[in-house]
PDB file of C-alpha atoms in Angstrom:
ATOM      1  CA  MET O   1     162.179   7.583 -28.299  1.00  0.00           C
ATOM      2  CA  LEU O   2     159.020   5.495 -27.977  1.00  0.00           C
ATOM      3  CA  TYR O   3     157.277   8.040 -30.194  1.00  0.00           C
ATOM      4  CA  HIS O   4     159.828   7.585 -33.006  1.00  0.00           C
ATOM      5  CA  TRP O   5     159.640   3.790 -32.693  1.00  0.00           C
ATOM      6  CA  LEU O   6     155.826   3.773 -33.033  1.00  0.00           C
ATOM      7  CA  LYS O   7     156.053   6.219 -35.935  1.00  0.00           C
ATOM      8  CA  ASN O   8     158.400   3.897 -37.824  1.00  0.00           C
ATOM      9  CA  ILE O   9     156.101   0.896 -37.197  1.00  0.00           C
ATOM     10  CA  ILE O  10     153.070   2.787 -38.508  1.00  0.00           C
ATOM     11  CA  LYS O  11     155.056   3.955 -41.529  1.00  0.00           C
ATOM     12  CA  ALA O  12     156.063   0.382 -42.322  1.00  0.00           C
ATOM     13  CA  LEU O  13     152.530  -0.927 -41.979  1.00  0.00           C
ATOM     14  CA  THR O  14     151.136   1.689 -44.339  1.00  0.00           C
ATOM     15  CA  SER O  15     153.888   1.462 -46.916  1.00  0.00           C
ATOM     16  CA  LYS O  16     153.322   0.249 -50.496  1.00  0.00           C
ATOM     17  CA  TYR O  17     155.860  -2.461 -49.798  1.00  0.00           C
ATOM     18  CA  PHE O  18     153.704  -3.929 -47.028  1.00  0.00           C
ATOM     19  CA  PHE O  19     150.588  -3.938 -49.174  1.00  0.00           C
ATOM     20  CA  ARG O  20     152.516  -5.436 -52.042  1.00  0.00           C
ATOM     21  CA  ARG O  21     153.697  -8.224 -49.741  1.00  0.00           C
ATOM     22  CA  SER O  22     150.152  -8.788 -48.442  1.00  0.00           C
ATOM     23  CA  PHE O  23     148.750  -8.910 -51.954  1.00  0.00           C
ATOM     24  CA  ILE O  24     151.366 -11.433 -53.033  1.00  0.00           C
ATOM     25  CA  PHE O  25     150.534 -13.542 -49.972  1.00  0.00           C
ATOM     26  CA  ILE O  26     146.831 -13.529 -50.775  1.00  0.00           C
ATOM     27  CA  MET O  27     147.455 -14.420 -54.401  1.00  0.00           C
ATOM     28  CA  ARG O  28     149.663 -17.282 -53.382  1.00  0.00           C
ATOM     29  CA  LYS O  29     146.980 -18.636 -51.079  1.00  0.00           C
ATOM     30  CA  SER O  30     144.435 -18.434 -53.910  1.00  0.00           C
ATOM     31  CA  SER O  31     146.704 -20.203 -56.382  1.00  0.00           C
ATOM     32  CA  ASP O  32     147.339 -22.912 -53.780  1.00  0.00           C
ATOM     33  CA  VAL O  33     143.586 -23.635 -53.655  1.00  0.00           C
ATOM     34  CA  ILE O  34     143.328 -23.770 -57.470  1.00  0.00           C
ATOM     35  CA  SER O  35     146.359 -26.032 -57.573  1.00  0.00           C
ATOM     36  CA  LEU O  36     144.789 -28.502 -55.123  1.00  0.00           C
ATOM     37  CA  GLN O  37     141.590 -28.503 -57.158  1.00  0.00           C
ATOM     38  CA  GLU O  38     143.545 -29.135 -60.358  1.00  0.00           C
ATOM     39  CA  LYS O  39     145.614 -31.874 -58.729  1.00  0.00           C
ATOM     40  CA  LEU O  40     142.505 -33.704 -57.540  1.00  0.00           C
ATOM     41  CA  TYR O  41     140.881 -33.304 -60.953  1.00  0.00           C
ATOM     42  CA  GLN O  42     143.999 -34.713 -62.674  1.00  0.00           C
ATOM     43  CA  LEU O  43     144.154 -37.622 -60.230  1.00  0.00           C
ATOM     44  CA  ILE O  44     140.563 -38.705 -60.903  1.00  0.00           C
ATOM     45  CA  TYR O  45     140.934 -37.994 -64.641  1.00  0.00           C
ATOM     46  CA  GLN O  46     143.972 -40.301 -64.851  1.00  0.00           C
ATOM     47  CA  GLN O  47     142.219 -43.046 -62.859  1.00  0.00           C
ATOM     48  CA  ILE O  48     139.308 -42.961 -65.310  1.00  0.00           C
ATOM     49  CA  HIS O  49     141.465 -43.000 -68.442  1.00  0.00           C
ATOM     50  CA  SER O  50     143.806 -45.678 -67.101  1.00  0.00           C
ATOM     51  CA  GLY O  51     140.848 -47.926 -66.383  1.00  0.00           C
ATOM     52  CA  LYS O  52     141.410 -47.964 -62.642  1.00  0.00           C
ATOM     53  CA  LEU O  53     137.984 -46.360 -62.369  1.00  0.00           C
ATOM     54  CA  LYS O  54     135.654 -48.144 -64.785  1.00  0.00           C
ATOM     55  CA  GLN O  55     132.391 -47.066 -66.409  1.00  0.00           C
ATOM     56  CA  GLY O  56     129.629 -47.125 -63.829  1.00  0.00           C
ATOM     57  CA  ASP O  57     131.982 -47.172 -60.821  1.00  0.00           C
ATOM     58  CA  LYS O  58     130.877 -45.048 -57.897  1.00  0.00           C
ATOM     59  CA  LEU O  59     133.311 -42.379 -56.735  1.00  0.00           C
ATOM     60  CA  PRO O  60     134.033 -41.689 -53.051  1.00  0.00           C
ATOM     61  CA  SER O  61     131.850 -39.026 -51.432  1.00  0.00           C
ATOM     62  CA  GLU O  62     132.988 -35.397 -51.110  1.00  0.00           C
ATOM     63  CA  ASN O  63     133.716 -36.004 -47.430  1.00  0.00           C
ATOM     64  CA  GLU O  64     135.791 -39.101 -48.213  1.00  0.00           C
ATOM     65  CA  PHE O  65     137.815 -37.239 -50.865  1.00  0.00           C
ATOM     66  CA  ALA O  66     138.333 -34.287 -48.501  1.00  0.00           C
ATOM     67  CA  LYS O  67     139.496 -36.506 -45.657  1.00  0.00           C
ATOM     68  CA  LYS O  68     141.761 -38.701 -47.812  1.00  0.00           C
ATOM     69  CA  TYR O  69     143.544 -35.836 -49.598  1.00  0.00           C
ATOM     70  CA  GLN O  70     143.347 -33.254 -46.801  1.00  0.00           C
ATOM     71  CA  VAL O  71     141.467 -30.666 -48.848  1.00  0.00           C
ATOM     72  CA  SER O  72     138.232 -28.756 -48.342  1.00  0.00           C
ATOM     73  CA  ARG O  73     134.867 -29.968 -49.623  1.00  0.00           C
ATOM     74  CA  VAL O  74     134.711 -26.837 -51.791  1.00  0.00           C
ATOM     75  CA  THR O  75     137.915 -27.924 -53.522  1.00  0.00           C
ATOM     76  CA  VAL O  76     136.510 -31.443 -54.025  1.00  0.00           C
ATOM     77  CA  ARG O  77     133.203 -30.089 -55.343  1.00  0.00           C
ATOM     78  CA  LYS O  78     134.927 -27.878 -57.925  1.00  0.00           C
ATOM     79  CA  ALA O  79     137.168 -30.712 -59.120  1.00  0.00           C
ATOM     80  CA  LEU O  80     134.167 -33.030 -59.510  1.00  0.00           C
ATOM     81  CA  GLN O  81     132.149 -30.359 -61.296  1.00  0.00           C
ATOM     82  CA  LYS O  82     134.913 -30.007 -63.881  1.00  0.00           C
ATOM     83  CA  LEU O  83     134.686 -33.757 -64.520  1.00  0.00           C
ATOM     84  CA  VAL O  84     130.885 -33.471 -64.800  1.00  0.00           C
ATOM     85  CA  ASP O  85     131.266 -30.608 -67.308  1.00  0.00           C
ATOM     86  CA  GLU O  86     133.555 -32.811 -69.382  1.00  0.00           C
ATOM     87  CA  LYS O  87     130.986 -35.657 -69.138  1.00  0.00           C
ATOM     88  CA  LEU O  88     133.515 -37.974 -67.502  1.00  0.00           C
ATOM     89  CA  ILE O  89     131.331 -38.465 -64.452  1.00  0.00           C
ATOM     90  CA  VAL O  90     127.643 -38.019 -63.635  1.00  0.00           C
ATOM     91  CA  LYS O  91     126.053 -37.005 -60.366  1.00  0.00           C
ATOM     92  CA  LYS O  92     122.881 -38.830 -59.358  1.00  0.00           C
ATOM     93  CA  HIS O  93     120.654 -37.045 -56.870  1.00  0.00           C
ATOM     94  CA  GLY O  94     120.927 -38.688 -53.465  1.00  0.00           C
ATOM     95  CA  LEU O  95     123.259 -41.423 -54.737  1.00  0.00           C
ATOM     96  CA  GLY O  96     126.608 -39.747 -55.435  1.00  0.00           C
ATOM     97  CA  ALA O  97     128.951 -39.467 -58.417  1.00  0.00           C
ATOM     98  CA  PHE O  98     129.647 -42.218 -60.957  1.00  0.00           C
ATOM     99  CA  VAL O  99     131.990 -42.698 -63.902  1.00  0.00           C
ATOM    100  CA  SER O 100     129.995 -41.984 -67.063  1.00  0.00           C
ATOM    101  CA  GLN O 101     128.794 -44.705 -69.387  1.00  0.00           C
ATOM    102  CA  PRO O 102     127.947 -44.345 -73.082  1.00  0.00           C
ATOM    103  CA  SER O 103     124.508 -42.740 -73.438  1.00  0.00           C
ATOM    104  CA  PRO O 104     122.043 -44.950 -75.319  1.00  0.00           C
ATOM    105  CA  THR O 105     120.886 -43.257 -78.523  1.00  0.00           C
ATOM    106  CA  GLU O 106     117.379 -43.870 -79.819  1.00  0.00           C
ATOM    107  CA  SER O 107     117.040 -43.258 -83.530  1.00  0.00           C
ATOM    108  CA  LEU O 108     115.436 -44.532 -86.703  1.00  0.00           C
ATOM    109  CA  VAL O 109     118.285 -47.041 -86.924  1.00  0.00           C
ATOM    110  CA  THR O 110     116.812 -48.872 -83.930  1.00  0.00           C
ATOM    111  CA  GLY O 111     113.246 -48.427 -85.165  1.00  0.00           C
ATOM    112  CA  GLY O 112     112.462 -46.051 -82.318  1.00  0.00           C
ATOM    113  CA  SER O 113     112.821 -48.939 -79.870  1.00  0.00           C
ATOM    114  CA  PHE O 114     114.023 -48.060 -76.371  1.00  0.00           C
ATOM    115  CA  SER O 115     115.092 -51.621 -75.581  1.00  0.00           C
ATOM    116  CA  ASP O 116     117.051 -52.053 -78.822  1.00  0.00           C
ATOM    117  CA  SER O 117     118.773 -48.677 -78.357  1.00  0.00           C
ATOM    118  CA  VAL O 118     119.946 -49.627 -74.881  1.00  0.00           C
ATOM    119  CA  LYS O 119     121.056 -53.130 -75.827  1.00  0.00           C
ATOM    120  CA  GLN O 120     123.151 -51.750 -78.698  1.00  0.00           C
ATOM    121  CA  VAL O 121     125.539 -50.142 -76.191  1.00  0.00           C
ATOM    122  CA  GLY O 122     125.705 -53.249 -74.030  1.00  0.00           C
ATOM    123  CA  ARG O 123     123.446 -52.078 -71.238  1.00  0.00           C
ATOM    124  CA  HIS O 124     120.308 -53.452 -69.626  1.00  0.00           C
ATOM    125  CA  PRO O 125     116.869 -51.906 -70.345  1.00  0.00           C
ATOM    126  CA  SER O 126     113.872 -52.270 -68.063  1.00  0.00           C
ATOM    127  CA  THR O 127     110.465 -50.663 -67.620  1.00  0.00           C
ATOM    128  CA  LYS O 128     108.378 -49.925 -64.536  1.00  0.00           C
ATOM    129  CA  ILE O 129     104.621 -49.316 -64.784  1.00  0.00           C
ATOM    130  CA  ILE O 130     103.777 -46.275 -62.646  1.00  0.00           C
ATOM    131  CA  SER O 131     100.015 -46.014 -63.207  1.00  0.00           C
ATOM    132  CA  PHE O 132      97.109 -46.991 -65.462  1.00  0.00           C
ATOM    133  CA  LYS O 133      93.842 -45.065 -65.777  1.00  0.00           C
ATOM    134  CA  GLU O 134      91.031 -44.076 -68.131  1.00  0.00           C
ATOM    135  CA  THR O 135      90.918 -40.344 -68.871  1.00  0.00           C
ATOM    136  CA  VAL O 136      90.306 -37.749 -71.584  1.00  0.00           C
ATOM    137  CA  TYR O 137      93.072 -36.708 -73.956  1.00  0.00           C
ATOM    138  CA  ASP O 138      92.880 -32.917 -73.659  1.00  0.00           C
ATOM    139  CA  PHE O 139      96.265 -31.613 -74.807  1.00  0.00           C
ATOM    140  CA  ASN O 140      94.823 -29.866 -77.885  1.00  0.00           C
ATOM    141  CA  ASP O 141      97.971 -30.758 -79.832  1.00  0.00           C
ATOM    142  CA  ASN O 142      96.274 -31.681 -83.114  1.00  0.00           C
ATOM    143  CA  THR O 143      96.782 -35.414 -82.694  1.00  0.00           C
ATOM    144  CA  PHE O 144      94.020 -37.855 -83.662  1.00  0.00           C
ATOM    145  CA  LEU O 145      93.108 -38.416 -79.996  1.00  0.00           C
ATOM    146  CA  ASN O 146      92.132 -34.809 -79.188  1.00  0.00           C
ATOM    147  CA  GLY O 147      89.108 -34.870 -76.868  1.00  0.00           C
ATOM    148  CA  ALA O 148      88.811 -38.664 -76.957  1.00  0.00           C
ATOM    149  CA  ASN O 149      88.515 -41.065 -74.033  1.00  0.00           C
ATOM    150  CA  VAL O 150      91.799 -42.910 -73.686  1.00  0.00           C
ATOM    151  CA  TYR O 151      93.699 -45.371 -71.559  1.00  0.00           C
ATOM    152  CA  GLN O 152      96.707 -43.601 -70.054  1.00  0.00           C
ATOM    153  CA  ILE O 153      99.722 -45.677 -69.060  1.00  0.00           C
ATOM    154  CA  ASP O 154     102.590 -43.991 -67.188  1.00  0.00           C
ATOM    155  CA  ARG O 155     105.895 -45.842 -67.403  1.00  0.00           C
ATOM    156  CA  LEU O 156     109.461 -45.274 -66.234  1.00  0.00           C
ATOM    157  CA  ARG O 157     112.153 -46.384 -68.683  1.00  0.00           C
ATOM    158  CA  ILE O 158     115.357 -47.481 -66.954  1.00  0.00           C
ATOM    159  CA  VAL O 159     118.913 -48.146 -68.139  1.00  0.00           C
ATOM    160  CA  ASP O 160     120.690 -50.502 -65.751  1.00  0.00           C
ATOM    161  CA  ASN O 161     119.442 -48.960 -62.496  1.00  0.00           C
ATOM    162  CA  THR O 162     119.180 -45.390 -63.776  1.00  0.00           C
ATOM    163  CA  PRO O 163     115.811 -43.847 -64.749  1.00  0.00           C
ATOM    164  CA  VAL O 164     116.137 -41.966 -68.047  1.00  0.00           C
ATOM    165  CA  ILE O 165     112.629 -41.457 -69.485  1.00  0.00           C
ATOM    166  CA  TYR O 166     109.217 -40.834 -67.970  1.00  0.00           C
ATOM    167  CA  GLU O 167     106.823 -42.010 -70.676  1.00  0.00           C
ATOM    168  CA  ILE O 168     103.052 -41.612 -70.929  1.00  0.00           C
ATOM    169  CA  ASP O 169     101.192 -43.686 -73.543  1.00  0.00           C
ATOM    170  CA  TYR O 170      97.639 -42.938 -74.708  1.00  0.00           C
ATOM    171  CA  PHE O 171      95.496 -45.619 -76.384  1.00  0.00           C
ATOM    172  CA  PRO O 172      91.900 -45.428 -77.688  1.00  0.00           C
ATOM    173  CA  THR O 173      89.547 -47.122 -75.224  1.00  0.00           C
ATOM    174  CA  ASP O 174      88.413 -49.651 -77.847  1.00  0.00           C
ATOM    175  CA  TYR O 175      91.887 -51.181 -77.475  1.00  0.00           C
ATOM    176  CA  THR O 176      90.754 -53.186 -74.437  1.00  0.00           C
ATOM    177  CA  PHE O 177      93.737 -55.517 -74.748  1.00  0.00           C
ATOM    178  CA  VAL O 178      96.032 -52.807 -73.321  1.00  0.00           C
ATOM    179  CA  LYS O 179      94.568 -53.577 -69.873  1.00  0.00           C
ATOM    180  CA  THR O 180      95.926 -57.131 -69.899  1.00  0.00           C
ATOM    181  CA  GLY O 181      99.027 -58.134 -68.015  1.00  0.00           C
ATOM    182  CA  ASP O 182     100.364 -59.792 -71.158  1.00  0.00           C
ATOM    183  CA  PHE O 183     100.378 -56.479 -73.053  1.00  0.00           C
ATOM    184  CA  LEU O 184     101.675 -54.355 -70.165  1.00  0.00           C
ATOM    185  CA  SER O 185     104.602 -56.659 -69.398  1.00  0.00           C
ATOM    186  CA  HIS O 186     106.010 -56.741 -72.945  1.00  0.00           C
ATOM    187  CA  SER O 187     107.041 -54.396 -75.736  1.00  0.00           C
ATOM    188  CA  PHE O 188     104.082 -52.259 -76.781  1.00  0.00           C
ATOM    189  CA  PHE O 189     105.186 -52.526 -80.428  1.00  0.00           C
ATOM    190  CA  LYS O 190     105.090 -56.312 -80.266  1.00  0.00           C
ATOM    191  CA  GLY O 191     101.770 -56.243 -78.419  1.00  0.00           C
ATOM    192  CA  ILE O 192     100.202 -54.064 -81.131  1.00  0.00           C
ATOM    193  CA  GLU O 193     101.460 -56.434 -83.795  1.00  0.00           C
ATOM    194  CA  LYS O 194     100.023 -59.385 -81.854  1.00  0.00           C
ATOM    195  CA  TYR O 195      96.595 -57.955 -81.005  1.00  0.00           C
ATOM    196  CA  LEU O 196      95.942 -55.630 -83.960  1.00  0.00           C
ATOM    197  CA  ASN O 197      98.033 -57.323 -86.631  1.00  0.00           C
ATOM    198  CA  LEU O 198      99.638 -53.942 -87.312  1.00  0.00           C
ATOM    199  CA  ILE O 199     103.315 -53.050 -87.435  1.00  0.00           C
ATOM    200  CA  PRO O 200     104.206 -49.612 -86.016  1.00  0.00           C
ATOM    201  CA  ASN O 201     106.747 -48.192 -88.449  1.00  0.00           C
ATOM    202  CA  ASN O 202     105.811 -44.587 -89.102  1.00  0.00           C
ATOM    203  CA  PHE O 203     106.185 -41.761 -86.595  1.00  0.00           C
ATOM    204  CA  GLU O 204     105.187 -38.119 -86.347  1.00  0.00           C
ATOM    205  CA  GLU O 205     107.213 -36.325 -83.694  1.00  0.00           C
ATOM    206  CA  TYR O 206     106.969 -32.965 -81.955  1.00  0.00           C
ATOM    207  CA  PHE O 207     109.675 -31.603 -79.654  1.00  0.00           C
ATOM    208  CA  GLN O 208     109.673 -29.026 -76.906  1.00  0.00           C
ATOM    209  CA  ILE O 209     111.247 -28.277 -73.536  1.00  0.00           C
ATOM    210  CA  PHE O 210     109.240 -29.308 -70.472  1.00  0.00           C
ATOM    211  CA  TYR O 211     110.025 -28.473 -66.839  1.00  0.00           C
ATOM    212  CA  ALA O 212     109.645 -31.565 -64.674  1.00  0.00           C
ATOM    213  CA  ASN O 213     106.961 -31.367 -62.002  1.00  0.00           C
ATOM    214  CA  GLN O 214     107.647 -32.760 -58.558  1.00  0.00           C
ATOM    215  CA  ALA O 215     106.251 -36.245 -59.222  1.00  0.00           C
ATOM    216  CA  MET O 216     108.085 -36.659 -62.531  1.00  0.00           C
ATOM    217  CA  ALA O 217     111.311 -35.239 -61.094  1.00  0.00           C
ATOM    218  CA  SER O 218     111.152 -37.720 -58.228  1.00  0.00           C
ATOM    219  CA  HIS O 219     110.910 -40.654 -60.638  1.00  0.00           C
ATOM    220  CA  LEU O 220     113.693 -39.331 -62.895  1.00  0.00           C
ATOM    221  CA  GLU O 221     115.876 -38.474 -59.868  1.00  0.00           C
ATOM    222  CA  VAL O 222     116.305 -34.849 -60.912  1.00  0.00           C
ATOM    223  CA  ARG O 223     115.318 -31.622 -59.204  1.00  0.00           C
ATOM    224  CA  SER O 224     111.775 -30.356 -59.569  1.00  0.00           C
ATOM    225  CA  GLY O 225     111.683 -27.758 -62.351  1.00  0.00           C
ATOM    226  CA  SER O 226     114.636 -29.316 -64.209  1.00  0.00           C
ATOM    227  CA  PRO O 227     114.346 -29.002 -68.005  1.00  0.00           C
ATOM    228  CA  VAL O 228     113.717 -32.273 -69.836  1.00  0.00           C
ATOM    229  CA  MET O 229     113.019 -32.916 -73.496  1.00  0.00           C
ATOM    230  CA  GLU O 230     109.379 -33.664 -74.295  1.00  0.00           C
ATOM    231  CA  VAL O 231     108.824 -35.777 -77.406  1.00  0.00           C
ATOM    232  CA  THR O 232     105.203 -36.208 -78.486  1.00  0.00           C
ATOM    233  CA  GLN O 233     105.086 -39.148 -80.852  1.00  0.00           C
ATOM    234  CA  VAL O 234     102.132 -40.259 -82.982  1.00  0.00           C
ATOM    235  CA  VAL O 235     102.724 -43.907 -83.836  1.00  0.00           C
ATOM    236  CA  ASN O 236     101.287 -44.951 -87.219  1.00  0.00           C
ATOM    237  CA  ASP O 237     101.078 -48.151 -89.201  1.00  0.00           C
ATOM    238  CA  LYS O 238     102.692 -48.580 -92.624  1.00  0.00           C
ATOM    239  CA  ASN O 239      99.738 -46.838 -94.298  1.00  0.00           C
ATOM    240  CA  GLY O 240     100.036 -43.778 -92.066  1.00  0.00           C
ATOM    241  CA  THR O 241      96.986 -44.646 -89.969  1.00  0.00           C
ATOM    242  CA  PRO O 242      97.544 -43.533 -86.335  1.00  0.00           C
ATOM    243  CA  ILE O 243      97.578 -46.254 -83.681  1.00  0.00           C
ATOM    244  CA  TYR O 244      98.420 -44.456 -80.429  1.00  0.00           C
ATOM    245  CA  VAL O 245     100.230 -41.441 -78.974  1.00  0.00           C
ATOM    246  CA  ASN O 246     103.041 -41.324 -76.467  1.00  0.00           C
ATOM    247  CA  LYS O 247     104.795 -38.502 -74.687  1.00  0.00           C
ATOM    248  CA  GLN O 248     108.360 -39.071 -73.576  1.00  0.00           C
ATOM    249  CA  TYR O 249     110.066 -36.851 -71.020  1.00  0.00           C
ATOM    250  CA  ILE O 250     113.766 -37.505 -71.496  1.00  0.00           C
ATOM    251  CA  ASP O 251     116.680 -36.690 -69.207  1.00  0.00           C
ATOM    252  CA  SER O 252     119.051 -35.965 -72.088  1.00  0.00           C
ATOM    253  CA  SER O 253     122.104 -36.039 -69.823  1.00  0.00           C
ATOM    254  CA  LYS O 254     121.553 -39.815 -69.662  1.00  0.00           C
ATOM    255  CA  TYR O 255     119.769 -40.694 -72.901  1.00  0.00           C
ATOM    256  CA  ILE O 256     120.101 -39.272 -76.423  1.00  0.00           C
ATOM    257  CA  TYR O 257     117.202 -39.045 -78.844  1.00  0.00           C
ATOM    258  CA  ALA O 258     118.457 -38.768 -82.432  1.00  0.00           C
ATOM    259  CA  VAL O 259     116.470 -37.831 -85.512  1.00  0.00           C
ATOM    260  CA  LYS O 260     117.984 -38.381 -88.965  1.00  0.00           C
ATOM    261  CA  HIS O 261     116.920 -36.541 -92.098  1.00  0.00           C
ATOM    262  CA  SER O 262     117.751 -37.145 -95.720  1.00  0.00           C
ATOM    263  CA  LYS O 263     116.974 -35.333 -98.967  1.00  0.00           C
TER     264      LYS O 263
END
């Protein structure tokens, strides 16, 4: 009798019906996880679009979301990533997630001016001097400074409190005025107009992808090796005479560089 009872149990466990039931159970568990992820995504999405969460607002941490809504951190992470993919929020390394703000766009309309581009979207521009040194321009990129002694000025361009561009400017060493505090603390364009009586209004630009080294990545608050857009810009006067060269390394997830063409 015990033998027949065990036989029936084994038969039931190995039946197609049992496996079908198990499969359905697993699928339901999976869909439950997706549903929680979607629900959290919709909740945050609605808070952003209703204005409850405003541009620049910091979102709770993954742990805070998980604890508040009784979900796993994996579920929270996937919901937030969907919002990142849709550019509704941005993640800042070591700081958390924030509701996205309009990206400043630098273009010919703003005269290539970082400050003007940022102010046009109602945000605050600032600049931090990282270093100043005399060196040799040895990029071999066919600019007028190839092989020349230059002053190199490394700057960090910031929108509100977010670093967006690591910029390196190269000036001929006969421009001794670039060493003065007056020049370094103001717009370089205005300083050139003041000290050289020249107006920068003509640009030659070269674009390529650059992978941020550790020092640059630290300043831009991105991971080392992250791709950034390198813009090499030869700044000329109205007659096409070159004045200086700068190289901008742009985190294009935060700042847009636009070039307009016409025929």
